[in-house]
Short mmCIF file of C-alpha atoms in Angstrom, two decimals:
data_model
loop_
_atom_site.label_atom_id
_atom_site.label_comp_id
_atom_site.label_asym_id
_atom_site.label_seq_id
_atom_site.Cartn_x
_atom_site.Cartn_y
_atom_site.Cartn_z
CA UNK L 1 67.07 -20.72 -11.56
CA UNK L 2 64.80 -20.28 -8.19
CA UNK L 3 64.21 -16.74 -7.90
CA UNK L 4 62.12 -16.69 -4.72
CA UNK L 5 63.99 -15.74 -1.39
CA UNK L 6 65.36 -18.73 0.75
CA UNK L 7 62.23 -20.67 2.51
CA UNK L 8 59.63 -19.14 -0.06
CA UNK L 9 59.78 -21.70 -2.60
CA UNK L 10 56.85 -22.63 -4.53
CA UNK L 11 56.23 -25.30 -2.46
CA UNK L 12 55.56 -23.23 0.66
CA UNK L 13 53.20 -21.25 -0.96
CA UNK L 14 50.59 -24.16 -0.60
CA UNK L 15 47.74 -25.04 -2.77
CA UNK L 16 45.46 -21.68 -1.85
CA UNK L 17 47.30 -19.13 -4.64
CA UNK L 18 48.40 -19.69 -8.04
CA UNK L 19 48.76 -22.76 -10.24
CA UNK L 20 44.96 -23.23 -10.91
CA UNK L 21 44.13 -22.79 -7.45
CA UNK L 22 40.43 -22.87 -7.12
CA UNK L 23 40.62 -20.37 -4.02
CA UNK L 24 38.49 -17.38 -4.11
CA UNK L 25 40.97 -15.10 -2.54
CA UNK L 26 42.15 -12.69 -4.92
CA UNK L 27 45.95 -12.60 -6.13
CA UNK L 28 46.41 -9.36 -4.25
CA UNK L 29 45.79 -11.23 -0.89
CA UNK L 30 49.09 -13.07 -1.61
CA UNK L 31 51.04 -13.32 1.74
CA UNK L 32 53.42 -10.53 2.16
CA UNK L 33 55.88 -9.93 4.79
CA UNK L 34 54.91 -7.15 7.01
CA UNK L 35 56.91 -4.56 8.77
CA UNK L 36 55.74 -2.79 11.93
CA UNK L 37 56.31 0.74 12.07
CA UNK L 38 59.55 1.22 14.13
CA UNK L 39 60.75 -2.16 14.02
CA UNK L 40 63.58 -3.15 11.58
CA UNK L 41 62.77 -5.79 8.84
CA UNK L 42 63.63 -9.24 10.04
CA UNK L 43 66.37 -10.61 7.56
CA UNK L 44 65.58 -13.01 4.54
CA UNK L 45 66.57 -16.76 5.06
CA UNK L 46 66.24 -19.97 7.02
CA UNK L 47 64.07 -19.54 10.23
CA UNK L 48 62.07 -16.70 8.91
CA UNK L 49 58.49 -17.30 10.04
CA UNK L 50 55.96 -17.50 7.55
CA UNK L 51 53.17 -14.60 7.72
CA UNK L 52 49.74 -15.72 8.79
CA UNK L 53 47.38 -16.24 5.64
CA UNK L 54 44.73 -13.43 5.65
CA UNK L 55 41.13 -14.53 5.68
CA UNK L 56 38.04 -12.51 5.65
CA UNK L 57 35.91 -13.11 8.57
CA UNK L 58 32.51 -12.88 8.79
CA UNK L 59 32.58 -9.70 6.58
CA UNK L 60 34.26 -7.79 9.37
CA UNK L 61 37.70 -7.46 7.84
CA UNK L 62 40.98 -9.53 7.23
CA UNK L 63 41.87 -11.59 10.53
CA UNK L 64 45.18 -12.94 11.15
CA UNK L 65 47.63 -10.19 11.36
CA UNK L 66 45.24 -7.81 9.13
CA UNK L 67 42.48 -6.53 11.63
CA UNK L 68 44.60 -4.47 13.68
CA UNK L 69 45.41 -6.91 16.86
CA UNK L 70 48.76 -7.37 15.66
CA UNK L 71 49.43 -3.68 15.20
CA UNK L 72 48.50 -3.65 11.25
CA UNK L 73 45.43 -2.08 10.03
CA UNK L 74 44.83 -2.52 6.10
CA UNK L 75 41.78 -0.11 6.05
CA UNK L 76 39.29 -2.05 4.66
CA UNK L 77 37.33 -2.69 7.82
CA UNK L 78 36.86 1.07 8.15
CA UNK L 79 36.37 2.01 4.51
CA UNK L 80 39.04 4.69 4.94
CA UNK L 81 40.77 3.02 1.56
CA UNK L 82 38.53 5.30 -0.11
CA UNK L 83 39.55 8.28 1.67
CA UNK L 84 36.26 9.08 3.88
CA UNK L 85 36.45 7.43 7.48
CA UNK L 86 33.43 5.30 8.53
CA UNK L 87 32.99 3.78 5.13
CA UNK L 88 31.66 7.18 3.60
CA UNK L 89 33.24 6.59 -0.09
CA UNK L 90 31.44 6.76 -3.07
CA UNK L 91 28.38 4.11 -3.03
CA UNK L 92 28.91 3.58 0.65
CA UNK L 93 26.71 3.64 3.46
CA UNK L 94 27.64 7.19 3.90
CA UNK L 95 26.81 8.45 0.48
CA UNK L 96 23.27 7.45 -0.69
CA UNK L 97 23.76 9.24 -4.04
CA UNK L 98 26.38 7.10 -5.52
CA UNK L 99 29.14 9.62 -5.08
CA UNK L 100 26.70 12.55 -6.54
CA UNK L 101 24.69 14.83 -4.47
CA UNK L 102 20.99 15.32 -4.71
CA UNK L 103 19.65 16.36 -8.14
CA UNK L 104 18.32 19.94 -7.85
CA UNK L 105 14.40 20.81 -8.64
CA UNK L 106 14.28 21.92 -12.45
CA UNK L 107 13.73 25.47 -12.71
CA UNK L 108 10.35 25.66 -14.74
CA UNK L 109 9.96 29.57 -14.71
CA UNK L 110 13.36 29.49 -16.43
CA UNK L 111 12.53 26.78 -18.68
CA UNK L 112 9.31 28.60 -19.80
CA UNK L 113 10.91 31.56 -20.65
CA UNK L 114 13.65 30.53 -22.72
CA UNK L 115 11.35 28.34 -24.70
CA UNK L 116 8.82 31.29 -25.18
CA UNK L 117 12.01 33.40 -26.22
CA UNK L 118 13.12 30.50 -28.60
CA UNK L 119 9.38 30.23 -30.21
CA UNK L 120 8.58 34.10 -30.57
CA UNK L 121 12.31 34.44 -32.23
CA UNK L 122 11.62 31.80 -34.51
CA UNK L 123 8.18 33.46 -35.61
CA UNK L 124 9.72 36.78 -36.00
CA UNK L 125 12.35 35.56 -38.24
CA UNK L 126 10.16 33.46 -40.22
CA UNK L 127 7.82 36.21 -40.67
CA UNK L 128 10.52 38.87 -41.84
CA UNK L 129 12.08 36.08 -44.13
CA UNK L 130 8.58 35.71 -45.38
CA UNK L 131 7.81 39.13 -45.85
CA UNK L 132 11.04 40.06 -47.74
CA UNK L 133 11.00 36.85 -50.05
CA UNK L 134 7.33 37.59 -51.26
CA UNK L 135 8.26 41.51 -51.43
CA UNK L 136 10.75 40.40 -54.03
CA UNK L 137 8.65 38.53 -56.04
CA UNK L 138 6.10 41.60 -57.07
CA UNK L 139 6.76 42.58 -60.72
CA UNK L 140 6.32 46.30 -60.04
CA UNK L 141 6.20 47.15 -64.06
CA UNK L 142 3.79 49.99 -63.98
CA UNK L 143 4.91 53.53 -63.48
CA UNK L 144 1.86 55.72 -62.59
CA UNK L 145 4.01 58.83 -62.71
CA UNK L 146 3.79 58.57 -66.53
CA UNK L 147 0.15 59.24 -65.87
CA UNK L 148 -0.59 62.97 -66.58
CA UNK L 149 -3.49 65.47 -65.64
CA UNK L 150 -4.40 63.42 -62.79
CA UNK L 151 -7.55 64.02 -60.86
CA UNK L 152 -7.47 65.40 -56.90
CA UNK L 153 -6.80 62.80 -54.45
CA UNK L 154 -9.99 61.54 -52.46
CA UNK L 155 -10.62 59.71 -49.33
CA UNK L 156 -9.94 56.07 -49.22
CA UNK L 157 -7.91 53.91 -51.73
CA UNK L 158 -8.74 53.03 -55.06
CA UNK L 159 -7.28 49.86 -56.80
CA UNK L 160 -7.64 49.28 -60.75
CA UNK L 161 -7.80 45.36 -61.07
CA UNK L 162 -7.26 43.90 -64.71
CA UNK L 163 -7.56 40.51 -65.72
CA UNK L 164 -5.83 40.27 -69.06
CA UNK L 165 -5.90 37.71 -71.95
CA UNK L 166 -2.17 37.47 -71.86
CA UNK L 167 -0.91 34.13 -73.01
CA UNK L 168 2.67 34.69 -72.25
CA UNK L 169 4.48 31.42 -70.85
CA UNK L 170 1.23 29.15 -71.99
CA UNK L 171 2.44 26.15 -74.38
CA UNK L 172 0.17 25.10 -77.25
CA UNK L 173 -1.29 22.35 -75.28
CA UNK L 174 -2.26 24.87 -72.26
CA UNK L 175 -3.96 27.17 -74.85
CA UNK L 176 -5.98 24.42 -76.07
CA UNK L 177 -6.67 23.31 -72.61
CA UNK L 178 -7.94 26.43 -71.25
CA UNK L 179 -9.57 27.55 -74.78
CA UNK L 180 -7.28 30.85 -74.77
CA UNK L 181 -7.07 30.82 -78.51
CA UNK L 182 -3.53 32.13 -79.97
CA UNK L 183 -4.25 36.00 -80.23
CA UNK L 184 -0.82 37.93 -80.04
CA UNK L 185 -0.50 40.83 -77.88
CA UNK L 186 -2.65 41.82 -74.55
CA UNK L 187 -6.22 42.71 -74.04
CA UNK L 188 -8.03 43.54 -71.23
CA UNK L 189 -10.40 40.47 -70.43
CA UNK L 190 -12.09 42.40 -67.32
CA UNK L 191 -11.56 45.50 -65.41
CA UNK L 192 -12.71 46.43 -61.84
CA UNK L 193 -12.25 49.41 -59.46
CA UNK L 194 -11.89 48.41 -55.88
CA UNK L 195 -12.63 51.38 -53.40
CA UNK L 196 -11.56 50.51 -49.60
CA UNK L 197 -12.15 53.10 -47.06
CA UNK L 198 -14.10 53.39 -43.63
CA UNK L 199 -17.71 53.28 -44.87
CA UNK L 200 -17.45 50.02 -46.33
CA UNK L 201 -15.49 48.55 -49.47
CA UNK L 202 -17.12 48.85 -53.05
CA UNK L 203 -16.18 46.47 -56.09
CA UNK L 204 -17.30 48.33 -59.35
CA UNK L 205 -17.16 46.31 -62.86
CA UNK L 206 -15.99 48.12 -65.86
CA UNK L 207 -17.30 46.56 -69.15
CA UNK L 208 -14.56 45.93 -71.50
CA UNK L 209 -17.05 47.64 -74.13
CA UNK L 210 -17.58 50.76 -72.53
CA UNK L 211 -17.66 53.59 -74.74
CA UNK L 212 -14.66 55.99 -73.27
CA UNK L 213 -12.78 58.86 -75.18
CA UNK L 214 -8.91 58.60 -74.97
CA UNK L 215 -7.56 61.95 -73.88
CA UNK L 216 -4.13 63.37 -74.42
CA UNK L 217 -1.42 60.95 -72.98
CA UNK L 218 2.47 60.50 -72.81
CA UNK L 219 3.42 57.38 -74.28
CA UNK L 220 4.91 54.76 -72.01
CA UNK L 221 7.61 54.06 -73.93
CA UNK L 222 8.45 56.83 -76.63
CA UNK L 223 7.91 59.53 -74.00
CA UNK L 224 6.05 61.55 -76.43
CA UNK L 225 2.99 63.37 -75.98
CA UNK L 226 -0.14 62.38 -78.09
CA UNK L 227 -3.09 64.89 -78.11
CA UNK L 228 -6.59 63.82 -77.80
CA UNK L 229 -8.60 64.38 -80.35
CA UNK L 230 -11.92 63.22 -78.86
CA UNK L 231 -11.85 59.67 -80.39
CA UNK L 232 -14.07 57.23 -78.79
CA UNK L 233 -13.08 53.85 -78.57
CA UNK L 234 -14.12 50.51 -76.35
CA UNK L 235 -12.40 50.81 -72.88
CA UNK L 236 -10.12 47.62 -73.35
CA UNK L 237 -9.00 49.23 -76.84
CA UNK L 238 -6.99 51.78 -74.25
CA UNK L 239 -4.98 48.96 -72.74
CA UNK L 240 -4.42 47.40 -76.01
CA UNK L 241 -3.04 50.77 -77.48
CA UNK L 242 -0.32 51.60 -74.81
CA UNK L 243 -0.73 49.28 -71.91
CA UNK L 244 -1.52 49.76 -68.30
CA UNK L 245 -0.30 53.54 -68.27
CA UNK L 246 -2.96 54.64 -70.99
CA UNK L 247 -5.59 52.54 -69.56
CA UNK L 248 -5.03 54.20 -66.13
CA UNK L 249 -5.41 57.61 -67.68
CA UNK L 250 -8.53 56.79 -69.75
CA UNK L 251 -10.64 55.69 -66.72
CA UNK L 252 -9.24 58.63 -64.40
CA UNK L 253 -10.46 60.90 -67.64
CA UNK L 254 -13.77 59.50 -67.90
CA UNK L 255 -14.55 59.16 -64.43
CA UNK L 256 -12.65 61.48 -62.50
CA UNK L 257 -11.74 59.17 -59.89
CA UNK L 258 -8.03 58.99 -58.83
CA UNK L 259 -6.55 55.53 -59.01
CA UNK L 260 -3.91 54.79 -56.54
CA UNK L 261 -2.39 51.33 -57.37
CA UNK L 262 -2.80 48.98 -60.59
CA UNK L 263 -2.91 45.33 -60.19
CA UNK L 264 -2.96 43.14 -63.43
CA UNK L 265 -2.83 39.05 -63.69
CA UNK L 266 -3.23 36.62 -66.84
CA UNK L 267 -5.01 33.57 -67.68
CA UNK L 268 -2.16 31.35 -66.68
CA UNK L 269 -1.44 32.97 -63.30
CA UNK L 270 -5.24 33.11 -62.65
CA UNK L 271 -5.73 29.27 -62.91
CA UNK L 272 -2.44 28.65 -60.88
CA UNK L 273 -3.57 30.81 -57.83
CA UNK L 274 -6.93 28.88 -57.83
CA UNK L 275 -5.13 25.34 -58.25
CA UNK L 276 -2.69 26.66 -55.46
CA UNK L 277 -5.59 27.22 -52.98
CA UNK L 278 -6.60 23.67 -53.70
CA UNK L 279 -9.81 24.93 -55.80
CA UNK L 280 -12.73 27.61 -54.96
CA UNK L 281 -15.93 26.82 -53.67
CA UNK L 282 -18.98 28.76 -55.70
CA UNK L 283 -22.58 28.89 -55.87
CA UNK L 284 -23.84 29.04 -59.55
CA UNK L 285 -27.39 30.09 -59.91
CA UNK L 286 -28.01 28.48 -63.32
CA UNK L 287 -26.12 26.10 -65.24
CA UNK L 288 -24.74 27.35 -68.46
CA UNK L 289 -22.52 26.29 -71.33
CA UNK L 290 -19.99 28.03 -73.63
CA UNK L 291 -18.01 26.37 -76.37
CA UNK L 292 -15.61 29.62 -76.77
CA UNK L 293 -14.58 29.20 -72.98
CA UNK L 294 -15.11 25.59 -72.53
CA UNK L 295 -17.20 26.17 -69.87
CA UNK L 296 -19.87 23.41 -68.71
CA UNK L 297 -21.51 24.05 -65.35
CA UNK L 298 -24.62 22.71 -63.68
CA UNK L 299 -26.46 24.82 -61.17
CA UNK L 300 -25.62 24.40 -57.24
CA UNK L 301 -22.43 24.57 -54.99
CA UNK L 302 -19.36 23.43 -56.72
CA UNK L 303 -15.78 23.66 -56.08
CA UNK L 304 -13.83 24.84 -59.50
CA UNK L 305 -10.36 23.69 -60.02
CA UNK L 306 -8.02 26.31 -62.28
CA UNK L 307 -9.09 25.33 -65.76
CA UNK L 308 -12.91 25.67 -64.73
CA UNK L 309 -12.37 29.10 -62.79
CA UNK L 310 -11.16 30.48 -66.05
CA UNK L 311 -13.75 29.19 -68.13
CA UNK L 312 -16.37 30.43 -65.75
CA UNK L 313 -14.95 34.07 -65.21
CA UNK L 314 -14.40 34.37 -69.20
CA UNK L 315 -17.59 33.13 -70.79
CA UNK L 316 -19.96 35.79 -72.12
CA UNK L 317 -21.59 34.38 -75.27
CA UNK L 318 -23.79 31.97 -73.17
CA UNK L 319 -25.53 35.25 -71.18
CA UNK L 320 -28.14 37.47 -73.11
CA UNK L 321 -26.63 40.03 -71.12
CA UNK L 322 -23.16 38.96 -72.72
CA UNK L 323 -20.31 41.33 -70.86
CA UNK L 324 -22.64 42.78 -68.05
CA UNK L 325 -23.14 39.31 -66.98
CA UNK L 326 -19.64 38.44 -67.53
CA UNK L 327 -18.74 41.13 -64.91
CA UNK L 328 -20.96 40.05 -62.25
CA UNK L 329 -19.45 36.57 -62.41
CA UNK L 330 -15.87 37.97 -62.38
CA UNK L 331 -17.01 40.09 -59.30
CA UNK L 332 -18.54 36.72 -57.79
CA UNK L 333 -15.70 34.69 -58.40
CA UNK L 334 -13.01 37.07 -57.38
CA UNK L 335 -14.63 37.87 -54.37
CA UNK L 336 -14.92 34.04 -53.55
CA UNK L 337 -11.17 33.48 -54.44
CA UNK L 338 -9.83 36.53 -51.97
CA UNK L 339 -12.38 34.69 -49.29
CA UNK L 340 -10.62 31.11 -49.87
CA UNK L 341 -7.06 32.93 -49.78
CA UNK L 342 -7.45 34.59 -46.33
CA UNK L 343 -9.10 31.84 -44.56
CA UNK L 344 -6.95 30.17 -41.81
CA UNK L 345 -6.43 26.89 -43.49
CA UNK L 346 -4.43 28.78 -46.22
CA UNK L 347 -2.84 31.67 -44.20
CA UNK L 348 -1.82 29.19 -41.33
CA UNK L 349 -1.04 26.24 -43.44
CA UNK L 350 2.64 26.72 -44.87
CA UNK L 351 2.02 23.99 -47.62
CA UNK L 352 -0.81 25.97 -49.03
CA UNK L 353 0.41 29.55 -48.23
CA UNK L 354 3.83 29.38 -49.78
CA UNK L 355 2.37 27.90 -53.25
CA UNK L 356 -0.33 30.26 -53.18
CA UNK L 357 2.02 33.45 -52.53
CA UNK L 358 4.31 31.82 -54.98
CA UNK L 359 1.85 31.12 -57.95
CA UNK L 360 -0.19 34.65 -57.03
CA UNK L 361 3.00 36.99 -56.69
CA UNK L 362 4.77 35.54 -59.80
CA UNK L 363 1.85 36.20 -61.84
CA UNK L 364 0.71 39.58 -60.88
CA UNK L 365 2.03 42.64 -62.26
CA UNK L 366 1.53 45.87 -60.01
CA UNK L 367 2.66 49.57 -59.92
CA UNK L 368 5.94 50.58 -58.72
CA UNK L 369 4.17 51.82 -55.20
CA UNK L 370 2.40 48.78 -54.34
CA UNK L 371 3.76 46.98 -51.27
CA UNK L 372 2.87 43.75 -49.87
CA UNK L 373 0.36 45.68 -46.87
CA UNK L 374 -1.57 47.39 -50.22
CA UNK L 375 -1.98 44.05 -51.61
CA UNK L 376 -3.04 42.41 -48.59
CA UNK L 377 -5.71 45.37 -47.95
CA UNK L 378 -7.16 44.50 -51.39
CA UNK L 379 -7.61 41.11 -50.99
CA UNK L 380 -9.13 41.40 -47.73
CA UNK L 381 -11.52 44.06 -48.70
CA UNK L 382 -12.54 41.69 -51.55
CA UNK L 383 -13.44 39.15 -48.96
CA UNK L 384 -15.49 41.70 -47.02
CA UNK L 385 -17.24 42.43 -50.13
CA UNK L 386 -17.93 38.65 -50.66
CA UNK L 387 -18.85 38.61 -46.94
CA UNK L 388 -21.68 41.18 -47.22
CA UNK L 389 -19.61 43.72 -45.55
CA UNK L 390 -19.69 45.75 -48.91
CA UNK L 391 -20.92 46.52 -52.08
CA UNK L 392 -20.72 45.47 -55.65
CA UNK L 393 -21.96 46.74 -58.90
CA UNK L 394 -21.71 47.21 -62.66
CA UNK L 395 -20.68 50.86 -64.00
CA UNK L 396 -24.28 52.35 -64.21
CA UNK L 397 -25.00 51.87 -68.10
CA UNK L 398 -27.71 54.26 -69.95
CA UNK L 399 -27.70 52.72 -73.49
CA UNK L 400 -25.32 51.76 -76.00
CA UNK L 401 -23.96 53.17 -79.24
CA UNK L 402 -22.29 51.42 -82.14
CA UNK L 403 -21.88 48.13 -79.76
CA UNK L 404 -20.30 50.26 -77.33
CA UNK L 405 -21.94 50.66 -73.41
CA UNK L 406 -22.64 54.31 -72.65
CA UNK L 407 -22.18 55.06 -68.92
CA UNK L 408 -25.09 57.00 -67.33
CA UNK L 409 -23.18 60.38 -66.80
CA UNK L 410 -25.52 61.55 -63.87
CA UNK L 411 -25.03 58.10 -61.90
CA UNK L 412 -21.39 57.98 -62.72
CA UNK L 413 -21.03 61.66 -61.44
CA UNK L 414 -22.72 60.68 -58.01
CA UNK L 415 -20.69 57.57 -57.51
CA UNK L 416 -17.42 59.09 -58.03
CA UNK L 417 -18.49 61.99 -55.37
CA UNK L 418 -19.42 59.17 -52.75
CA UNK L 419 -16.28 57.32 -53.23
CA UNK L 420 -13.98 60.54 -53.26
CA UNK L 421 -15.65 61.23 -50.03
CA UNK L 422 -15.67 58.04 -48.78
CA UNK L 423 -19.28 57.84 -48.23
CA UNK L 424 -21.32 54.78 -48.19
CA UNK L 425 -22.18 54.27 -51.81
CA UNK L 426 -26.29 54.53 -52.69
CA UNK L 427 -25.89 54.06 -56.87
CA UNK L 428 -26.88 51.01 -58.32
CA UNK L 429 -25.54 49.67 -61.23
CA UNK L 430 -26.88 47.11 -63.83
#
C-alpha cells in the first residue's frame, strides 16, 4: 500500500534524497509543502505543483522559495534560528567568547588572604595537637608535696636531673648489649642540679659517692615519718632507700637549695633518645676503654649512637678520678644531647621531632607540677651551658672518708647563696 499522497510517489522524489542518495543535503532539507501566511493550503491531489528544491546558494542561504523572495524566510540566512538577530548566537560572529563572557581577572589579594588563613590555621591546629599529645605522654609520678621541711624558695628555677640504672623494659639481650648487668631495683647512676636564671645557667654534678646525712622524712609509700638519726650514707643510697622523694629531701637538707622540678631517665630511655636524634657528636679528649661499661673510644670528634652514648656516660673504672671524671663526661654529653635536640634539623623535621619526643617523653619520669614549658626550658638551658653561655662544675669536694666524698662546706654555702640570689656563679668545683 502506498501511503504517499497522490502525486507524491517515491518516483516523484527523484534521486536526490533517500534510497542511498549521495547528496550532501540533510534529510531535513526534504521538499515540504510551504504555506504562505494568510492563504489556504492547496488541496492534495493531481495537479498540485511540486515544491521547488531547496539549495544552498553561495553560502548565503537557501534559494528557490527559501530565501525570502517568494515570501518565506527560513531564518537560516539571518542567524535568527538561534534567537539573536544578525547571527549573534553562541559561536556566531556576535559572540567571540563562544557563548561565555570574558573571564574575570583573578583576585590575587583574596587568594593570598585565604591561603594565609588556611596555612596559619593548619599550623595552629598542628601545634596545639602536638602540645596536648606530648603533654599526655609525660610520666608525672613524683610528688614533691610529700617532701617536708623544705628550704625557702630562691630566685630562678632548680631542676634535679637523675639518671637511674633502671633496667625496666630491657630484655636479656639488651642488658648484655648495653652492659647493664642484671641488678634488681633502681639506683642513681648520675645526679645533677641545673639552675636556670637571668644571670646564666649553671649545671652542677653531684657525685653519687657524696657523703650525706639522711634527715627526717615521710615515706613516699607508707606515709610514716622516719626520724633522722644523723646517719651518713652515699647520696645514691637515699634514692635506693625510698625513691625520688627522699632523694630530693636529702639534697635539700644537705645543700639548703630548694628543688623546683625533678626529672629522671633510665638506661633504655637514654639510648632511645640518642638514636632518635640520629646520634650525638662529641669531642673526646683522650681515648679510653672499660670492660664494665663496654666503652672503647678513640680521641677526637665522633658521633655516638645510643649504645655508645650509654657506655660513655657510665664509665668510671677507666679514670683515676673515677666518679668525678664520670660526672664531667655526663655533663658534657647531656649538654651536647640537648644541643642536638634543640637544633632546627630536629625541631623543624617531623620525621625526627616526633620520634625524639616519643622516645624522650615515654622514658622520662617527672614531678607532678612539671609542664612541657618547664621541660623545654631545661633542655634549652643545657644547650646554653654546652654553648658556653653558662657554667658547669662538680660539687666542691674537700676530701673523702670511708670511700665517701666529703663536700667543701664553705664553698657549698657560697655556691647555694649565689644560686638562691640568681647571681653569677664564682665558685669552682673539682
